[in-house]
mmCIF file of C-alpha atoms in Angstrom:
data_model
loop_
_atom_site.group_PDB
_atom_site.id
_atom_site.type_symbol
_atom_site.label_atom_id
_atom_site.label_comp_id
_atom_site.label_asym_id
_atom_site.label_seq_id
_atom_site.Cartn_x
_atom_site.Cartn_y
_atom_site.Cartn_z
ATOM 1 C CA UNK A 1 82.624 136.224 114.687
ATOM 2 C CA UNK A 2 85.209 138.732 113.418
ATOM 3 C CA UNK A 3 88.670 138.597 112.085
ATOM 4 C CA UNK A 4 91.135 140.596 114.010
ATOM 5 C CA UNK A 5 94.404 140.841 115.303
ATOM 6 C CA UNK A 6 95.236 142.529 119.094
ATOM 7 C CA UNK A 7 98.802 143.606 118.582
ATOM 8 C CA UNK A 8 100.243 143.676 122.089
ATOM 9 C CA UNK A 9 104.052 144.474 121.238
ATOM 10 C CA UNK A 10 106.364 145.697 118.717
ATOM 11 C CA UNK A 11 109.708 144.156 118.425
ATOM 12 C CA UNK A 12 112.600 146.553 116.907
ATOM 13 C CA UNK A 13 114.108 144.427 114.267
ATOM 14 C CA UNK A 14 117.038 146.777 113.214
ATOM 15 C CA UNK A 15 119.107 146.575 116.616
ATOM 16 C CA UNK A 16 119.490 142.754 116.175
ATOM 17 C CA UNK A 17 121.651 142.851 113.685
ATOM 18 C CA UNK A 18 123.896 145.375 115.195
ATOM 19 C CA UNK A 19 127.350 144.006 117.041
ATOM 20 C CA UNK A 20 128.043 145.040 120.666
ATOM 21 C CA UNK A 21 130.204 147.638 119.764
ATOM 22 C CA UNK A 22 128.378 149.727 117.874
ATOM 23 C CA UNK A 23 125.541 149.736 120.320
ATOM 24 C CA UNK A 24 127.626 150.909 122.979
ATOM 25 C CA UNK A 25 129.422 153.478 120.906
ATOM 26 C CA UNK A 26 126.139 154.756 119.658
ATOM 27 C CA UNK A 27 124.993 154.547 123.353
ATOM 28 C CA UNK A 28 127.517 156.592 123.924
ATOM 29 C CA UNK A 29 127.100 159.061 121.547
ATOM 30 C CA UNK A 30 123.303 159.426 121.810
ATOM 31 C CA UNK A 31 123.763 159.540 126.091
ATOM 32 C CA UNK A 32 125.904 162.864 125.238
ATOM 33 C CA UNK A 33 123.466 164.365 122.699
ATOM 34 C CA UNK A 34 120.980 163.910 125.311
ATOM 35 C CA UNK A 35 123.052 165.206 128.186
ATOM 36 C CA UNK A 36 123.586 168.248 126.205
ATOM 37 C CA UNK A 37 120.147 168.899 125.385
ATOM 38 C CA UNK A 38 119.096 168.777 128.570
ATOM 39 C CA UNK A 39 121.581 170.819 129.983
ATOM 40 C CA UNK A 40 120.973 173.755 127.184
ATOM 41 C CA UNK A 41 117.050 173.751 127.658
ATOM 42 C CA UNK A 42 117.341 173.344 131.101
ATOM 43 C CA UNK A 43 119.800 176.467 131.557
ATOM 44 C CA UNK A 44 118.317 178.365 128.915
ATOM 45 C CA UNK A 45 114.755 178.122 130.883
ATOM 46 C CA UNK A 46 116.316 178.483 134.265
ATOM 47 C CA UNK A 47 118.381 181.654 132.699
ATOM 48 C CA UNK A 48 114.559 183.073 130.744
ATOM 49 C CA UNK A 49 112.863 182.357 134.578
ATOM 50 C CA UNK A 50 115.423 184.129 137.021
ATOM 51 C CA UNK A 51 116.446 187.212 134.966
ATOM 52 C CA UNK A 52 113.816 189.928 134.977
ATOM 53 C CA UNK A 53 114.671 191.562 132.167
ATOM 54 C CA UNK A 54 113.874 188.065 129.782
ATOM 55 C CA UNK A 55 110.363 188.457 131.117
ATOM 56 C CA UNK A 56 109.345 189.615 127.302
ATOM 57 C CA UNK A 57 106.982 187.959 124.973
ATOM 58 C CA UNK A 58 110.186 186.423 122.699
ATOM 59 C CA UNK A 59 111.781 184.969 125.591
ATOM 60 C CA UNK A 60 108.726 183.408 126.669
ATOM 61 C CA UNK A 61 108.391 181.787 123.619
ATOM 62 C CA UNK A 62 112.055 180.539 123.868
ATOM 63 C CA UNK A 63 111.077 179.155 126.997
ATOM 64 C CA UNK A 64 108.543 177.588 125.473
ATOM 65 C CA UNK A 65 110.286 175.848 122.625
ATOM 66 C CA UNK A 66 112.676 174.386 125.373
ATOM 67 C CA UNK A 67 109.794 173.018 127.157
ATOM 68 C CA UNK A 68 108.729 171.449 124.274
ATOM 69 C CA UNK A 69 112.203 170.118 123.041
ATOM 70 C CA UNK A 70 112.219 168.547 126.503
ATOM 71 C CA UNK A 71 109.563 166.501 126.544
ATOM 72 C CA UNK A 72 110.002 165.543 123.326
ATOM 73 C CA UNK A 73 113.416 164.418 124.007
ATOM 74 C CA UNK A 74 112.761 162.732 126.823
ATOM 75 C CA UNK A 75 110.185 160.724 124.889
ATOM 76 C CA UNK A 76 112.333 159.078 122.689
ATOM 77 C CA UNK A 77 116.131 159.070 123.843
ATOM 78 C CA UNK A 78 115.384 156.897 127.157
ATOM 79 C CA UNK A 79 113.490 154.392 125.434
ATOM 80 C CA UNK A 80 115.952 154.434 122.736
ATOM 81 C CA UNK A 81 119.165 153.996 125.267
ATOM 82 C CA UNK A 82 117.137 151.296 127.089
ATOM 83 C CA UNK A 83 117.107 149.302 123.942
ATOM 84 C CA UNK A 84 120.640 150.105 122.602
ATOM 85 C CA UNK A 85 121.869 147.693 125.862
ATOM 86 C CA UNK A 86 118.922 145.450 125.831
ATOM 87 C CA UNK A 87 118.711 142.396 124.581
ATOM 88 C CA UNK A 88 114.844 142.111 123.768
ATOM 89 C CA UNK A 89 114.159 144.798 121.570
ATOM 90 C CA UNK A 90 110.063 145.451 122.178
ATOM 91 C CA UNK A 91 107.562 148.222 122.940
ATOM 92 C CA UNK A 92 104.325 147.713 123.896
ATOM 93 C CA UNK A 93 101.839 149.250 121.748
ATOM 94 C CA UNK A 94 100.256 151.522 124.220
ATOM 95 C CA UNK A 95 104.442 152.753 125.173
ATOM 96 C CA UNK A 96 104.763 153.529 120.836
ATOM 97 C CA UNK A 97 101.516 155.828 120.534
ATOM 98 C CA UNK A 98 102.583 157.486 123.360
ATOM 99 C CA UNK A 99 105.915 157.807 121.827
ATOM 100 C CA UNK A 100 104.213 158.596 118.696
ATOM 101 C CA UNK A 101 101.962 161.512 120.354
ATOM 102 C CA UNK A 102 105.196 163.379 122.160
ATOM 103 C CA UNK A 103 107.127 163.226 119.079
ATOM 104 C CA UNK A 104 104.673 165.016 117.142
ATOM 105 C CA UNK A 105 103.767 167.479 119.301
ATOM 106 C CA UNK A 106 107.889 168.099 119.075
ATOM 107 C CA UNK A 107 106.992 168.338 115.753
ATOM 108 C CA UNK A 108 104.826 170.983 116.445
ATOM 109 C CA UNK A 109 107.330 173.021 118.292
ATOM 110 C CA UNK A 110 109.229 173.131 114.471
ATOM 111 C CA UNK A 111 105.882 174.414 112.503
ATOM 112 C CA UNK A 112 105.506 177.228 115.451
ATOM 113 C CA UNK A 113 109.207 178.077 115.174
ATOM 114 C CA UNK A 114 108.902 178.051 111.214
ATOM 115 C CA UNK A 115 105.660 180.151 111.501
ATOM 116 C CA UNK A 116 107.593 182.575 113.852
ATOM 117 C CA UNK A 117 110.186 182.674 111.726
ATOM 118 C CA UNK A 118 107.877 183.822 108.165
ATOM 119 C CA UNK A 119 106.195 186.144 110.435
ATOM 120 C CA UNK A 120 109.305 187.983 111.033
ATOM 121 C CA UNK A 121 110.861 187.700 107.738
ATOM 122 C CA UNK A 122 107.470 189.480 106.685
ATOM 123 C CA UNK A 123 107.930 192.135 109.284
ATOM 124 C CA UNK A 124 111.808 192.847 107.970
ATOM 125 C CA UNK A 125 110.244 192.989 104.060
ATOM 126 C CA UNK A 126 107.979 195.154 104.494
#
C-alpha cells in the first residue's frame, strides 16, 4: 500500500480575513487595471493589424507582447475578481497549474522583452 495524499482543492486563506470593504474597493480597483489593460493591448494590436505601414518586424513583436500580456492577464485577474466577492475562497488544483502555466509563460513575455532590450542597447554601444 502507499502513503499519499490526492489534493483536490486549494483554499485561499488570505481573503478571509479581509472586511467587505476592502474587497470591494480592491475589486474595484483591480476591475479598472484590468479594463485598461485590455483596452491598451487590444487597441494597440487592432492599431499594429489595420495600419500597413506597422507591418515591420518591431511592430510585430509589439503585437506579440500584447498577445501575450493578454492571456496572461486574463489568467489571473478573473479568477482573482471571482474570489474578491466570493465567499469560498478555493481553486481546484487542475484550475492553479493552469494558472501557474499562463503566468509563466507571461513571464516569458518579460525575459523576451529584456533580451530585446540588451540586444539593442548592444547595437547603440557599438
Amino acid at each position: 500500500m502507499i502513503n499519499a495524499t490526492m489534493i483536490g482543492f486549494f483554499t485561499l486563506s488570505g481573503l478571509k480575513d479581509m472586511t467587505t470593504k476592502y474587497r470591494v474597493t480592491l475589486f474595484s480597483l483591480n476591475l479598472l487595471c484590468y479594463c485598461v489593460i485590455l483596452l491598451v493591448n487590444v487597441s494597440l494590436i487592432l492599431t499594429i493589424i489595420l495600419e500597413e505601414k506597422l507591418h515591420k518586424p518591431m511592430y510585430i513583436f509589439l503585437c506579440n507582447l500584447c498577445f501575450n500580456s493578454l492571456y496572461g492577464t486574463a489568467a489571473f485577474h478573473p479568477k482573482f475578481l471571482f474570489d474578491l466577492l466570493a465567499d469560498t475562497h478555493v481553486i481546484s488544483y487542475a484550475g492553479c497549474i493552469l494558472q501557474v502555466f499562463f503566468i509563466y509563460c507571461r513571464a516569458d513575455e518579460i525575459a523576451l522583452l529584456g533580451c530585446k532590450l540588451s540586444q539593442c542597447m548592444l547595437k547603440v554601444m557599438a
